[in-house]
Amino acid sequence: MTVTAPPAPVDAVPTGRRRPGRRRASRVNAGQSRYGYIFVSGYTLLLLAFGLLPTLYAIYLAFTRNGAFVGVDNFVRVFNDYRFLPAVAHVALYIVYWLVSLIVLVVILAIVVHAIRVRWLGNTARFLFYIPGAIAGASSVLLWLFVLDPTVSPVSALLKGMGYESLVNVVAVDNLPVVFTVIAFWAGAGGWIVIMYGALNNISADIMEAARIDGANAIQTAWHIQLPMLTKWISYMGIMSLAAGTQLFVEPKILAQATKNVVPEDYSLNQLAYLYAFRQGDFSGSAAISLILLVVALGLSAVFIFRGKLFERD
Amino acid sequence: MTIILLVFAAFFILPIIWLLLAPTKTNTQLLLDGPFSFGSFDQLVANWNELFAFGSGVFSTWIGNSALYSFAALAITLVVSIPAGYALALIEFKGRRLLLVTTLIVMLIPNTALVLPIFLELSAARLIGNPLAVILPFSFFPFGVYLTYIYFSTAVSRDLLNAARIDGAGELRVFAQVAMPLATPVIALVGFFSFVANWNNYFLPFLVVGGDKIPVQVGLANLLSNVPAFNPTTASSIVIQLPTLALATLLSVAPILLIFLFAQRFLVEGMTAGGTKE
């Protein structure tokens, strides 16, 4: 699972504009700057070793075969793999479900929780929504194996009512985008609700009060005032979740294991990249797929940092 | 509105309540009794014993591995991130902005995006199977550097540091005696997020370690192959019953669940850190 503990909202990051004090500080002696390098050295080493170097090595592998430069051959081979396009389609469909449900429900839930006047009740609701975030990775998928298995499920009546008699029925390939959306939403939505709630708290009480005096009801206030104020957070959540969604791996991997490949082991792109490396021993093909995914993730992240309003000081 | 709230509260919390109750039952009780019934403490003990007896106690080994990887990475993360975030916030040096922007970009990409490239790199470096193959990549935690950077640039003033410098303190002393004592909240915050992320990580350790080196997240998925309910054709003669698997799932997240319960307020503060500090 890649959706837990979303990085804290990033509001106070400078992009270029120096603070007034900086210019003076930049005149300080070289000795101080030398200590700057010492302080960042350990982290920079890790950044090079596990950020830059693997990326460069993946680029090298993706464009070579057995050490010889082959241009885009590896990419062509991967694209022509009969499993590639279905994997893209699976992941894309999952992302559509996941983003729509996340954006709509998180915003609604944050506004509803924010409207609770009783303090302890609001706190409790946020906590209940957030706590599944503790259960991530393989553990959450395992828990959902139980929840989705009509024979032991806490909601077996519901599943049976929908006509499902066994786990294999529930996780039929056509249902998977919804199944993965439910799992991801369960573990990840709470964190975003907490973040949106914080953003709603930042809307000044005066504005809310003015709306009330003008006779706006709760839904009008939500639509005309709260929603516009949330836009940048919604786009932040959308982009982060889109990037995370492309990475789908643990959920189909473990469901494949649990259902003896009723859920295909080449369902998602990362699974395919995994099979290339581990089943076929084709590191170049694996590097090509992971490079495509990495470029998508880097692109989204960079667009957001350089163009997104969230990174400018309000 | 109340209905929306109740429905979603149930959606989020019922699976957890089910998970807390399932290990107290026998397999038959799990299948036949109501989903939110309580079995017995004796059965809980029996399931516990079955789980820890499995594969001559391999479950404890997995938990131990998870603890080793998470704590070792946590220690390295703190040692490298706190000074780095401090320097990025309060010391002027060439390349500072480049490092900051790179950190932001890497922080915002999903951590799974680099897993296969890291695997390929470690494989070329012949480190696969070595505990370092998990610990070192886990230690690279740009989000921690970012949190520290935000903390120092908002909570500690340059004037304070300059005053110490004028008093004749060297850079190391300024860091150790002025900045560090103020840094406790951010150290706890970085430690928390690093530990949670590492303990729950499945993909990287799944690729880079095997055998008795795997952490509990990977082990849990392996247990699945020994559950006859999910794998009727399982070849292994030692089987795991469903309540035992539920217990394993619960124990695999127990440390994180406990931290979440006790560090609630703190956590929410951390997640909204950027939003409220200006």
Short mmCIF file of C-alpha atoms in Angstrom, two decimals, chain A residues 74-293:
data_model
loop_
_atom_site.label_atom_id
_atom_site.label_comp_id
_atom_site.label_asym_id
_atom_site.label_seq_id
_atom_site.Cartn_x
_atom_site.Cartn_y
_atom_site.Cartn_z
CA ASN A 74 13.67 -2.51 -24.78
CA PHE A 75 10.76 -0.10 -24.68
CA VAL A 76 9.41 -1.42 -28.00
CA ARG A 77 9.67 -4.98 -26.71
CA VAL A 78 7.81 -4.08 -23.53
CA PHE A 79 5.10 -2.16 -25.40
CA ASN A 80 4.59 -5.14 -27.71
CA ASP A 81 4.28 -7.54 -24.80
CA TYR A 82 0.67 -8.78 -24.86
CA ARG A 83 0.49 -8.15 -21.11
CA PHE A 84 1.55 -4.50 -21.24
CA LEU A 85 -1.55 -2.70 -22.53
CA PRO A 86 -3.97 -4.67 -20.34
CA ALA A 87 -1.81 -3.75 -17.34
CA VAL A 88 -1.95 -0.07 -18.35
CA ALA A 89 -5.72 -0.34 -18.74
CA HIS A 90 -6.12 -2.05 -15.34
CA VAL A 91 -4.08 0.59 -13.57
CA ALA A 92 -5.81 3.45 -15.41
CA LEU A 93 -9.26 2.17 -14.53
CA TYR A 94 -8.29 1.71 -10.91
CA ILE A 95 -6.91 5.27 -10.80
CA VAL A 96 -10.15 6.70 -12.18
CA TYR A 97 -12.24 4.97 -9.50
CA TRP A 98 -9.73 5.78 -6.80
CA LEU A 99 -9.35 9.48 -7.62
CA VAL A 100 -13.04 10.17 -8.08
CA SER A 101 -14.06 8.45 -4.87
CA LEU A 102 -11.17 9.97 -2.95
CA ILE A 103 -11.85 13.54 -4.05
CA VAL A 104 -15.63 13.43 -3.66
CA LEU A 105 -15.77 11.52 -0.38
CA VAL A 106 -12.80 13.11 1.36
CA VAL A 107 -14.12 16.60 0.69
CA ILE A 108 -17.63 15.69 1.84
CA LEU A 109 -16.39 13.92 4.95
CA ALA A 110 -13.99 16.72 5.86
CA ILE A 111 -16.76 19.31 5.56
CA VAL A 112 -19.20 17.16 7.52
CA VAL A 113 -16.69 16.50 10.30
CA HIS A 114 -15.76 20.17 10.33
CA ALA A 115 -19.41 21.09 10.82
CA ILE A 116 -19.64 19.07 14.03
CA ARG A 117 -19.97 21.56 16.86
CA VAL A 118 -19.28 19.16 19.72
CA ARG A 119 -15.54 19.10 20.12
CA TRP A 120 -14.96 15.56 21.41
CA LEU A 121 -17.30 14.16 18.78
CA GLY A 122 -15.38 15.81 15.96
CA ASN A 123 -12.07 14.62 17.37
CA THR A 124 -13.37 11.09 17.74
CA ALA A 125 -14.70 11.03 14.18
CA ARG A 126 -11.36 12.18 12.77
CA PHE A 127 -9.55 9.61 14.85
CA LEU A 128 -11.84 6.78 13.68
CA PHE A 129 -11.29 7.80 10.07
CA TYR A 130 -7.57 8.04 10.54
CA ILE A 131 -6.76 4.89 12.51
CA PRO A 132 -6.84 2.44 9.56
CA GLY A 133 -3.79 4.35 8.29
CA ALA A 134 -1.82 2.35 10.85
CA ILE A 135 -2.60 -0.82 8.96
CA ALA A 136 -0.76 -0.66 5.69
CA GLY A 137 1.14 -2.82 3.26
CA ALA A 138 0.55 -6.54 3.29
CA SER A 139 -1.35 -6.35 6.59
CA SER A 140 -4.18 -4.26 5.18
CA VAL A 141 -4.54 -6.52 2.17
CA LEU A 142 -4.68 -9.55 4.46
CA LEU A 143 -7.31 -7.93 6.61
CA TRP A 144 -9.33 -7.19 3.48
CA LEU A 145 -8.99 -10.79 2.35
CA PHE A 146 -11.03 -11.63 5.42
CA VAL A 147 -13.48 -8.79 4.93
CA LEU A 148 -14.06 -9.77 1.30
CA ASP A 149 -14.39 -13.49 1.97
CA PRO A 150 -18.14 -14.13 2.39
CA THR A 151 -17.54 -17.15 4.65
CA VAL A 152 -15.84 -15.15 7.43
CA SER A 153 -16.56 -11.52 6.54
CA PRO A 154 -18.01 -9.13 9.10
CA VAL A 155 -20.27 -7.98 6.25
CA SER A 156 -20.97 -11.39 4.77
CA ALA A 157 -24.70 -10.64 4.61
CA LEU A 158 -23.93 -7.68 2.37
CA LEU A 159 -21.62 -9.71 0.13
CA LYS A 160 -24.07 -12.59 -0.12
CA GLY A 161 -26.85 -10.12 -0.79
CA MET A 162 -24.84 -8.93 -3.78
CA GLY A 163 -24.66 -12.51 -4.99
CA TYR A 164 -21.12 -13.39 -3.96
CA GLU A 165 -20.60 -16.80 -2.38
CA SER A 166 -16.82 -17.01 -2.17
CA LEU A 167 -13.69 -14.89 -2.18
CA VAL A 168 -12.97 -15.89 -5.75
CA ASN A 169 -16.34 -14.43 -6.85
CA VAL A 170 -15.66 -11.18 -5.05
CA VAL A 171 -12.23 -10.65 -6.53
CA ALA A 172 -13.20 -11.51 -10.10
CA VAL A 173 -11.01 -9.48 -12.46
CA ASP A 174 -13.80 -7.06 -13.38
CA ASN A 175 -14.36 -6.20 -9.72
CA LEU A 176 -10.71 -5.53 -8.96
CA PRO A 177 -10.59 -1.77 -9.61
CA VAL A 178 -13.42 -1.34 -7.11
CA VAL A 179 -11.85 -3.76 -4.64
CA PHE A 180 -8.49 -1.95 -4.77
CA THR A 181 -10.25 1.40 -4.48
CA VAL A 182 -12.04 0.26 -1.34
CA ILE A 183 -8.82 -1.03 0.23
CA ALA A 184 -6.85 2.10 -0.67
CA PHE A 185 -9.65 4.38 0.48
CA TRP A 186 -9.95 2.55 3.78
CA ALA A 187 -6.28 2.92 4.61
CA GLY A 188 -5.56 6.28 3.03
CA ALA A 189 -8.60 8.53 3.14
CA GLY A 190 -8.37 9.31 6.86
CA GLY A 191 -5.02 11.02 6.51
CA TRP A 192 -6.37 13.26 3.77
CA ILE A 193 -9.51 14.01 5.78
CA VAL A 194 -7.31 15.23 8.62
CA ILE A 195 -5.36 17.42 6.19
CA MET A 196 -8.52 18.86 4.59
CA TYR A 197 -9.96 19.46 8.03
CA GLY A 198 -6.84 21.46 8.91
CA ALA A 199 -7.27 23.50 5.72
CA LEU A 200 -10.91 24.19 6.55
CA ASN A 201 -9.82 25.44 9.96
CA ASN A 202 -7.66 28.00 8.21
CA ILE A 203 -10.66 29.66 6.59
CA SER A 204 -11.25 32.77 8.65
CA ALA A 205 -14.21 32.75 10.99
CA ASP A 206 -15.23 36.18 9.66
CA ILE A 207 -15.87 34.84 6.18
CA MET A 208 -17.94 31.97 7.52
CA GLU A 209 -19.84 34.34 9.77
CA ALA A 210 -20.53 36.75 6.89
CA ALA A 211 -21.93 33.90 4.82
CA ARG A 212 -24.19 32.89 7.66
CA ILE A 213 -25.47 36.45 8.09
CA ASP A 214 -26.17 36.62 4.35
CA GLY A 215 -28.43 33.64 4.83
CA ALA A 216 -26.29 30.97 3.17
CA ASN A 217 -27.19 27.47 4.29
CA ALA A 218 -24.61 24.78 5.01
CA ILE A 219 -24.57 23.43 1.46
CA GLN A 220 -24.26 26.90 -0.12
CA THR A 221 -21.42 27.75 2.26
CA ALA A 222 -19.68 24.49 1.40
CA TRP A 223 -20.07 25.01 -2.34
CA HIS A 224 -19.29 28.73 -2.60
CA ILE A 225 -16.77 29.26 0.17
CA GLN A 226 -15.23 26.09 1.56
CA LEU A 227 -14.78 24.23 -1.72
CA PRO A 228 -12.94 27.08 -3.53
CA MET A 229 -10.65 27.44 -0.51
CA LEU A 230 -9.84 23.75 -0.67
CA THR A 231 -8.95 23.66 -4.37
CA LYS A 232 -5.19 23.68 -3.93
CA TRP A 233 -5.34 20.93 -1.32
CA ILE A 234 -7.60 18.90 -3.57
CA SER A 235 -5.13 19.23 -6.44
CA TYR A 236 -2.31 18.25 -4.09
CA MET A 237 -4.23 15.16 -3.00
CA GLY A 238 -5.18 14.37 -6.58
CA ILE A 239 -1.64 14.53 -7.92
CA MET A 240 -0.11 12.60 -5.04
CA SER A 241 -2.77 9.91 -5.29
CA LEU A 242 -2.44 9.69 -9.05
CA ALA A 243 1.28 9.11 -8.68
CA ALA A 244 0.72 6.52 -5.95
CA GLY A 245 -2.00 4.81 -7.97
CA THR A 246 0.31 4.11 -10.91
CA GLN A 247 2.49 2.11 -8.52
CA LEU A 248 -0.16 -0.52 -7.69
CA PHE A 249 1.65 -3.65 -6.52
CA VAL A 250 1.03 -5.12 -3.05
CA GLU A 251 -2.73 -5.51 -3.40
CA PRO A 252 -2.84 -7.51 -6.65
CA LYS A 253 0.34 -9.35 -5.66
CA ILE A 254 -1.13 -10.70 -2.44
CA LEU A 255 -4.57 -11.32 -3.90
CA ALA A 256 -2.89 -13.32 -6.67
CA GLN A 257 -1.11 -15.35 -4.01
CA ALA A 258 -4.30 -15.90 -2.02
CA THR A 259 -6.45 -16.92 -4.97
CA LYS A 260 -3.96 -19.07 -6.85
CA ASN A 261 -3.79 -16.52 -9.67
CA VAL A 262 -7.51 -15.94 -10.12
CA VAL A 263 -6.23 -12.43 -9.70
CA PRO A 264 -3.58 -12.43 -12.43
CA GLU A 265 0.02 -12.03 -11.37
CA ASP A 266 0.57 -9.58 -14.23
CA TYR A 267 -2.37 -7.35 -13.35
CA SER A 268 -0.45 -4.10 -12.75
CA LEU A 269 2.59 -2.46 -14.35
CA ASN A 270 4.79 -2.90 -11.30
CA GLN A 271 3.89 -6.58 -11.17
CA LEU A 272 4.89 -6.86 -14.81
CA ALA A 273 8.21 -5.13 -14.11
CA TYR A 274 8.68 -7.57 -11.24
CA LEU A 275 7.98 -10.58 -13.47
CA TYR A 276 10.46 -9.29 -16.07
CA ALA A 277 13.22 -9.17 -13.47
CA PHE A 278 12.41 -12.25 -11.43
CA ARG A 279 10.69 -14.67 -13.78
CA GLN A 280 12.35 -13.82 -17.07
CA GLY A 281 15.67 -12.53 -15.78
CA ASP A 282 15.18 -9.60 -18.16
CA PHE A 283 16.57 -6.65 -16.20
CA SER A 284 16.51 -4.36 -19.21
CA GLY A 285 12.80 -4.88 -19.76
CA SER A 286 12.17 -4.47 -16.05
CA ALA A 287 14.18 -1.25 -16.02
CA ALA A 288 12.24 0.04 -19.03
CA ILE A 289 8.89 -0.42 -17.28
CA SER A 290 10.04 1.00 -13.98
CA LEU A 291 11.62 3.93 -15.79
CA ILE A 292 8.30 4.74 -17.46
CA LEU A 293 6.61 4.68 -14.05
#
